[in-house]
Structures are given as structure tokens and as C-alpha cells.
């Protein structure tokens, strides 16, 4: 058997290393790829993946060299190699040969050309345009995708930056690429570009700002779609606001996974950080992002500090009285084609920044604004004083993100719009109560949430949130009661001390 060509010796060594790693990871005899992987130890599977990655990088490096050669022989004329094979360019030929995308083929060509040796006009050999990238690619420590990120950056800044600074940047990027990966490499490139070409920061910023855009439309399925791109200055507050709200929800969900250890007691939970699996949040990150953006919009519509045009804007929900009373039927939202259920309309009507329009059959308007069934502003202030914000156990949403909810539903239970029948809930937990069937009771000015049997067969009540001022008041009153009870002699005095009411 002839020996491998010199150019393939490194590839042969990498292939043999992959074979040995694969064999060493097996806990039994080899059958096929799927069976072998199932038989590997955890550490063995990791080692095998790393060995195959090294082999893949070696293959990619040779593909880039071949791509550069194909491009060199496809420069037009009768000898154009790509055209002789029926393709308009070397990239098209490579894409067809590899079965990949044109963009991947173009990347192989550009990286191959940037890392191949050159010749001067006199025919003298010259090093590659990017020698450090070429060396790392040839050694199998740099993948083609990372090499392309570095190449684009170096070619972009080279005209405006000193040659030594460009070489130093190339060394740094090649050194860090295997550690930080392509995502980290992209972040590093942005910082390097700002340092090497400070005069170019403003033009790049202006270019990004000019590309900002946001499209909003309702699709055929009734979903409101958003597609946008924001420059750093405009995108930063949007990103921060959503990430902050979602981060708080993730911390609450993490705490909810701790063992449940709370019972029905007057003083509530002994450990306010104690979580409960029945309260766990099952939303995806994408769903949390969507809910956070909706909360921000609701807050903006009801904020007194919003621009005048926004303060005058209202989400208008239209529903006929019969549907509102029966809980069946549907409602419409101005500006949105997709109808919503009567239950959703009730939730919207309870929200800030939403105006209900109650009509009879035939669209005769009965009432504009908030009907008598809605909690008044004064009642909401009183409920916030009791609950502090969203009353759902562990929820950190502030009062501005909550709405007043009837504990005994207005339409289903004929519930009254009074403080004893009200509770403050954020939009997400309002849905949880409605959709999952949670029960709520108020005892001693404290809310308790009773889960449905499918979440907790024992239906153990969970203590709801309490306004911090009342929590402190209860604690201080209890300490005062104990102190007075310990210093008072006589049963009558003891009973008098024990009768001191808890604050709130």
C-alpha cells in the first residue's frame, strides 16, 4: 500500500487518533455508530467528540486549500475550470460538489485564498496574507468559520491601521479563538475594532442606526408578529428591560423547585425564600420574553410619565353584555382582527390602559369606560396596600404590573366588587388562576392560594405575598405581644396582652 501524500500525513494522523479514541471509549465490541455511542462512557464520548472535531478541522483546512486552487483556475477564458464543469463560478462548483450552501463554499474560497502562499510580480514566493491564521488552520486548532471571522476583520481594518497593530490583533484573535469560540470571537472583534480604529466607531454607529427597523403585523393564525433590529443605543434599554424582568422570573422559578415546607399558619411561611414545585413556572424563555414586553407596553400605556400621545392611547375591547354576563361568546380588540374569548376580555377590562365598550346585541353602546363591576382606583390602592403587588406566592411584580381580580368571579360566581373579594395579580398569574383552577381565600388580611388537585392532591394552601409594611408590622406586633405577655403577672393581664391585634 503506497504511503500517504505528504499533504495528507497530518490528516492521516488525526484520523488514526480518532480511531484510537473511539475504540478506547467503547465498553464492549464495536457494532455500528449508534450502538457504539450508546456503549461509550461519558468521558469517552466527550473525548471522541473532541477527536472528531480535530479531524474535521483538518479536513476543512484541506478543503479551503482546494477551494483556493479551484478559484485560481476559474478566472475566465477557455481554461476556466468551473465553466468547463458547467458552473458559473468556483463557488457554484464547490457548493454542488460538497452538497452545501453557496455561502459555505464562498467562505472556503476566501479563507483558502487568505491563508495560501502567494507570489510577487517577479515570481518570488510570499507568505500568506494572514500567516497566523494560516498556521492555526493548518495545525487543526482553528475552524474555517472562525478563520473567516478573523479574515473579515483584518481585511476591514487593514487600510486604516498600522501593519504592526494588525499583526498583533491577528495573533490575539488566533490565540483566543479556540477558547472563546465564534460568539466570543465576534465580541472580541468589536472591541478590537474600536481600539484600533477609533475614528471608525461613529460611522459604524451611524450605519447601524440607519438600519434600525421594526415591523408589526397580524398573521393568518391571529398572532401579532414583531420583527425588528435596533442599533446599540436604542436596543440597549429594550434588551435590559426584558432581561431584567425575565431574570426575576427565572430566580422565582428556581426557588419554586425547592422542597415545600409551608403549612397553613397565621404567620405565613417561616422562610420567604422557600419554593414549591406546584408554583413552578413552565414558560419557555421565549414566552417569558414575550410576556415581559407585553408588561412593559401595558405599563407604558398607564404611566403618567409617558409621552402625551401615549397617555391618550387606549386599548379598546368591545363585548356585548350578554357575553360578559354568561362568560361565553367573544370580544374584539380595536386594531386586531382575531377575536378573543369573553374570559380574555374580562382580564383585559381589569387591566390598566384598557377601555371596555359594553354593547347590546346590534352594537348599541351601553357604557364607555369602566363599568360598576370593575374595581375603582381607590379600591385598587387599598388592595395594593394589602398585597404589596402581585399576591401570587413569590412573585416580585410591582403594583404597576398588576390588575384587580375577583376572587369569586363576577360572571361565574356572581362575585361582588368589594375589597374582601379582590386580589392583585400580574397578567401571567391571573392566567394561572383562571386556567389551572386555583382557589383563593383571604384570612386575617392575608391571601392563601389553594392549588387544584392535579397539581397537589392534598391541596395544601400556599401563603400569598403580603405588603412589606404589613409583614414588618406583624413581626413587630408579635414581638411586642410576647414581651408584654412575659412581663405581665396574672391571667387577666396575659389575656389582655394576647388580645393586641396584629398590625395590618
Short mmCIF file of N, CA and C in Angstrom, two decimals, residues 162-241:
data_model
loop_
_atom_site.label_atom_id
_atom_site.label_comp_id
_atom_site.label_asym_id
_atom_site.label_seq_id
_atom_site.Cartn_x
_atom_site.Cartn_y
_atom_site.Cartn_z
N UNK A 162 -2.10 50.66 11.46
CA UNK A 162 -0.69 50.33 11.29
C UNK A 162 -0.52 48.82 11.14
N UNK A 163 0.44 48.41 10.29
CA UNK A 163 0.65 47.00 9.98
C UNK A 163 0.99 46.19 11.23
N UNK A 164 1.82 46.75 12.12
CA UNK A 164 2.18 46.03 13.34
C UNK A 164 0.96 45.81 14.23
N UNK A 165 0.08 46.80 14.30
CA UNK A 165 -1.13 46.67 15.12
C UNK A 165 -2.04 45.60 14.55
N UNK A 166 -2.12 45.51 13.22
CA UNK A 166 -2.94 44.48 12.60
C UNK A 166 -2.37 43.10 12.92
N UNK A 167 -1.07 42.95 12.86
CA UNK A 167 -0.45 41.65 13.15
C UNK A 167 -0.67 41.26 14.60
N UNK A 168 -0.56 42.25 15.52
CA UNK A 168 -0.80 41.96 16.93
C UNK A 168 -2.25 41.53 17.16
N UNK A 169 -3.17 42.17 16.46
CA UNK A 169 -4.58 41.79 16.58
C UNK A 169 -4.80 40.39 16.06
N UNK A 170 -4.14 40.05 14.95
CA UNK A 170 -4.27 38.70 14.38
C UNK A 170 -3.77 37.65 15.37
N UNK A 171 -2.63 37.91 15.99
CA UNK A 171 -2.08 36.96 16.97
C UNK A 171 -3.06 36.76 18.13
N UNK A 172 -3.62 37.86 18.64
CA UNK A 172 -4.55 37.77 19.76
C UNK A 172 -5.79 36.96 19.39
N UNK A 173 -6.37 37.24 18.24
CA UNK A 173 -7.60 36.55 17.84
C UNK A 173 -7.36 35.07 17.60
N UNK A 174 -6.24 34.74 16.97
CA UNK A 174 -5.93 33.33 16.72
C UNK A 174 -5.70 32.60 18.04
N UNK A 175 -5.07 33.27 18.99
CA UNK A 175 -4.81 32.66 20.30
C UNK A 175 -6.10 32.43 21.09
N UNK A 176 -7.06 33.38 21.00
CA UNK A 176 -8.27 33.30 21.81
C UNK A 176 -9.38 32.48 21.15
N UNK A 177 -9.34 32.33 19.85
CA UNK A 177 -10.44 31.68 19.13
C UNK A 177 -10.78 30.28 19.66
N UNK A 178 -9.79 29.39 19.90
CA UNK A 178 -10.15 28.07 20.42
C UNK A 178 -10.76 28.10 21.82
N UNK A 179 -10.53 29.20 22.55
CA UNK A 179 -11.02 29.29 23.93
C UNK A 179 -12.43 29.86 23.97
N UNK A 180 -12.66 30.94 23.22
CA UNK A 180 -13.93 31.66 23.34
C UNK A 180 -14.96 31.25 22.29
N UNK A 181 -14.55 30.54 21.25
CA UNK A 181 -15.49 30.15 20.21
C UNK A 181 -15.86 31.32 19.31
N UNK A 182 -16.72 31.06 18.34
CA UNK A 182 -17.05 32.09 17.35
C UNK A 182 -17.83 33.23 17.97
N UNK A 183 -18.76 32.94 18.89
CA UNK A 183 -19.52 34.02 19.53
C UNK A 183 -18.61 34.94 20.32
N UNK A 184 -17.71 34.37 21.11
CA UNK A 184 -16.77 35.18 21.86
C UNK A 184 -15.80 35.92 20.96
N UNK A 185 -15.44 35.29 19.85
CA UNK A 185 -14.55 35.92 18.89
C UNK A 185 -15.21 37.16 18.28
N UNK A 186 -16.49 37.07 17.99
CA UNK A 186 -17.22 38.21 17.42
C UNK A 186 -17.24 39.37 18.39
N UNK A 187 -17.46 39.09 19.68
CA UNK A 187 -17.44 40.17 20.68
C UNK A 187 -16.06 40.79 20.79
N UNK A 188 -15.03 39.95 20.74
CA UNK A 188 -13.66 40.46 20.85
C UNK A 188 -13.30 41.32 19.64
N UNK A 189 -13.77 40.94 18.47
CA UNK A 189 -13.52 41.70 17.25
C UNK A 189 -14.09 43.11 17.37
N UNK A 190 -15.30 43.22 17.92
CA UNK A 190 -15.93 44.54 18.06
C UNK A 190 -15.10 45.45 18.97
N UNK A 191 -14.58 44.89 20.06
CA UNK A 191 -13.76 45.69 20.96
C UNK A 191 -12.43 46.07 20.31
N UNK A 192 -11.83 45.13 19.61
CA UNK A 192 -10.56 45.41 18.94
C UNK A 192 -10.72 46.50 17.89
N UNK A 193 -11.80 46.41 17.13
CA UNK A 193 -12.01 47.39 16.07
C UNK A 193 -12.15 48.80 16.63
N UNK A 194 -12.83 48.92 17.77
CA UNK A 194 -12.97 50.24 18.40
C UNK A 194 -11.63 50.78 18.87
N UNK A 195 -10.75 49.89 19.36
CA UNK A 195 -9.43 50.34 19.82
C UNK A 195 -8.50 50.68 18.65
N UNK A 196 -8.54 49.85 17.62
CA UNK A 196 -7.62 50.05 16.50
C UNK A 196 -8.06 51.18 15.59
N UNK A 197 -9.34 51.38 15.45
CA UNK A 197 -9.87 52.38 14.53
C UNK A 197 -10.92 53.23 15.22
N UNK A 198 -10.50 54.06 16.20
CA UNK A 198 -11.49 54.86 16.94
C UNK A 198 -12.27 55.83 16.06
N UNK A 199 -11.65 56.31 14.97
CA UNK A 199 -12.35 57.23 14.09
C UNK A 199 -13.48 56.54 13.33
N UNK A 200 -13.44 55.22 13.28
CA UNK A 200 -14.47 54.50 12.55
C UNK A 200 -15.68 54.13 13.39
N UNK A 201 -15.62 54.38 14.71
CA UNK A 201 -16.73 53.99 15.59
C UNK A 201 -18.00 54.74 15.23
N UNK A 202 -17.90 56.07 15.07
CA UNK A 202 -19.08 56.87 14.76
C UNK A 202 -19.70 56.49 13.41
N UNK A 203 -18.92 56.37 12.34
CA UNK A 203 -19.53 55.94 11.07
C UNK A 203 -20.22 54.58 11.16
N UNK A 204 -19.60 53.64 11.90
CA UNK A 204 -20.24 52.33 12.06
C UNK A 204 -21.54 52.45 12.86
N UNK A 205 -21.51 53.31 13.88
CA UNK A 205 -22.71 53.54 14.67
C UNK A 205 -23.82 54.15 13.81
N UNK A 206 -23.45 55.12 12.96
CA UNK A 206 -24.45 55.74 12.07
C UNK A 206 -25.02 54.72 11.09
N UNK A 207 -24.17 53.83 10.64
CA UNK A 207 -24.64 52.79 9.71
C UNK A 207 -25.64 51.87 10.39
N UNK A 208 -25.34 51.46 11.62
CA UNK A 208 -26.26 50.60 12.36
C UNK A 208 -27.58 51.32 12.65
N UNK A 209 -27.49 52.58 13.01
CA UNK A 209 -28.70 53.34 13.30
C UNK A 209 -29.58 53.46 12.06
N UNK A 210 -28.95 53.66 10.91
CA UNK A 210 -29.71 53.77 9.67
C UNK A 210 -30.43 52.47 9.32
N UNK A 211 -29.94 51.35 9.85
CA UNK A 211 -30.55 50.04 9.54
C UNK A 211 -31.61 49.62 10.55
N UNK A 212 -31.89 50.47 11.55
CA UNK A 212 -32.88 50.09 12.55
C UNK A 212 -34.25 49.95 11.89
N UNK A 213 -35.04 49.01 12.38
CA UNK A 213 -36.36 48.78 11.80
C UNK A 213 -37.18 47.92 12.74
N UNK A 214 -38.50 48.10 12.67
CA UNK A 214 -39.42 47.26 13.44
C UNK A 214 -40.69 47.10 12.62
N UNK A 215 -41.06 45.87 12.38
CA UNK A 215 -42.30 45.56 11.65
C UNK A 215 -43.25 44.84 12.59
N UNK A 216 -44.53 45.21 12.55
CA UNK A 216 -45.56 44.58 13.37
C UNK A 216 -46.72 44.22 12.46
N UNK A 217 -47.15 42.98 12.52
CA UNK A 217 -48.27 42.56 11.69
C UNK A 217 -48.99 41.38 12.34
N UNK A 218 -50.23 41.20 11.94
CA UNK A 218 -51.04 40.08 12.41
C UNK A 218 -51.07 39.03 11.32
N UNK A 219 -50.68 37.80 11.64
CA UNK A 219 -50.64 36.76 10.62
C UNK A 219 -51.99 36.06 10.47
N UNK A 220 -52.05 35.12 9.56
CA UNK A 220 -53.31 34.45 9.27
C UNK A 220 -53.83 33.64 10.46
N UNK A 221 -52.93 33.24 11.35
CA UNK A 221 -53.34 32.47 12.52
C UNK A 221 -53.79 33.31 13.68
N UNK A 222 -53.72 34.64 13.56
CA UNK A 222 -54.16 35.53 14.63
C UNK A 222 -53.06 35.99 15.57
N UNK A 223 -51.82 35.60 15.30
CA UNK A 223 -50.71 36.03 16.15
C UNK A 223 -50.22 37.41 15.71
N UNK A 224 -49.88 38.25 16.70
CA UNK A 224 -49.26 39.54 16.43
C UNK A 224 -47.76 39.31 16.35
N UNK A 225 -47.18 39.53 15.19
CA UNK A 225 -45.77 39.25 14.96
C UNK A 225 -44.95 40.54 15.03
N UNK A 226 -43.75 40.43 15.57
CA UNK A 226 -42.80 41.53 15.59
C UNK A 226 -41.48 41.04 15.02
N UNK A 227 -40.90 41.84 14.13
CA UNK A 227 -39.56 41.54 13.64
C UNK A 227 -38.79 42.86 13.63
N UNK A 228 -37.71 42.91 14.34
CA UNK A 228 -37.02 44.18 14.44
C UNK A 228 -35.52 44.05 14.58
N UNK A 229 -34.85 45.13 14.34
CA UNK A 229 -33.41 45.24 14.55
C UNK A 229 -33.15 46.65 15.08
N UNK A 230 -32.32 46.76 16.11
CA UNK A 230 -32.09 48.04 16.77
C UNK A 230 -30.60 48.32 16.87
N UNK A 231 -30.25 49.57 16.69
CA UNK A 231 -28.87 49.97 16.92
C UNK A 231 -28.58 49.89 18.42
N UNK A 232 -27.31 49.88 18.84
CA UNK A 232 -26.99 49.69 20.26
C UNK A 232 -27.69 50.65 21.20
N UNK A 233 -27.74 51.94 20.85
CA UNK A 233 -28.32 52.92 21.77
C UNK A 233 -29.81 52.70 21.97
N UNK A 234 -30.53 52.36 20.90
CA UNK A 234 -31.97 52.13 21.02
C UNK A 234 -32.29 50.72 21.53
N UNK A 235 -31.42 49.78 21.22
CA UNK A 235 -31.69 48.41 21.62
C UNK A 235 -31.34 48.09 23.05
N UNK A 236 -30.37 48.83 23.61
CA UNK A 236 -29.92 48.52 24.97
C UNK A 236 -31.03 48.60 26.01
N UNK A 237 -31.84 49.69 26.07
CA UNK A 237 -32.90 49.72 27.09
C UNK A 237 -33.96 48.65 26.89
N UNK A 238 -34.24 48.30 25.64
CA UNK A 238 -35.21 47.23 25.37
C UNK A 238 -34.66 45.90 25.89
N UNK A 239 -33.41 45.63 25.55
CA UNK A 239 -32.77 44.38 25.98
C UNK A 239 -32.69 44.30 27.50
N UNK A 240 -32.28 45.40 28.14
CA UNK A 240 -32.12 45.40 29.60
C UNK A 240 -33.47 45.21 30.30
N UNK A 241 -34.50 45.92 29.84
CA UNK A 241 -35.80 45.83 30.49
C UNK A 241 -36.35 44.41 30.43
#
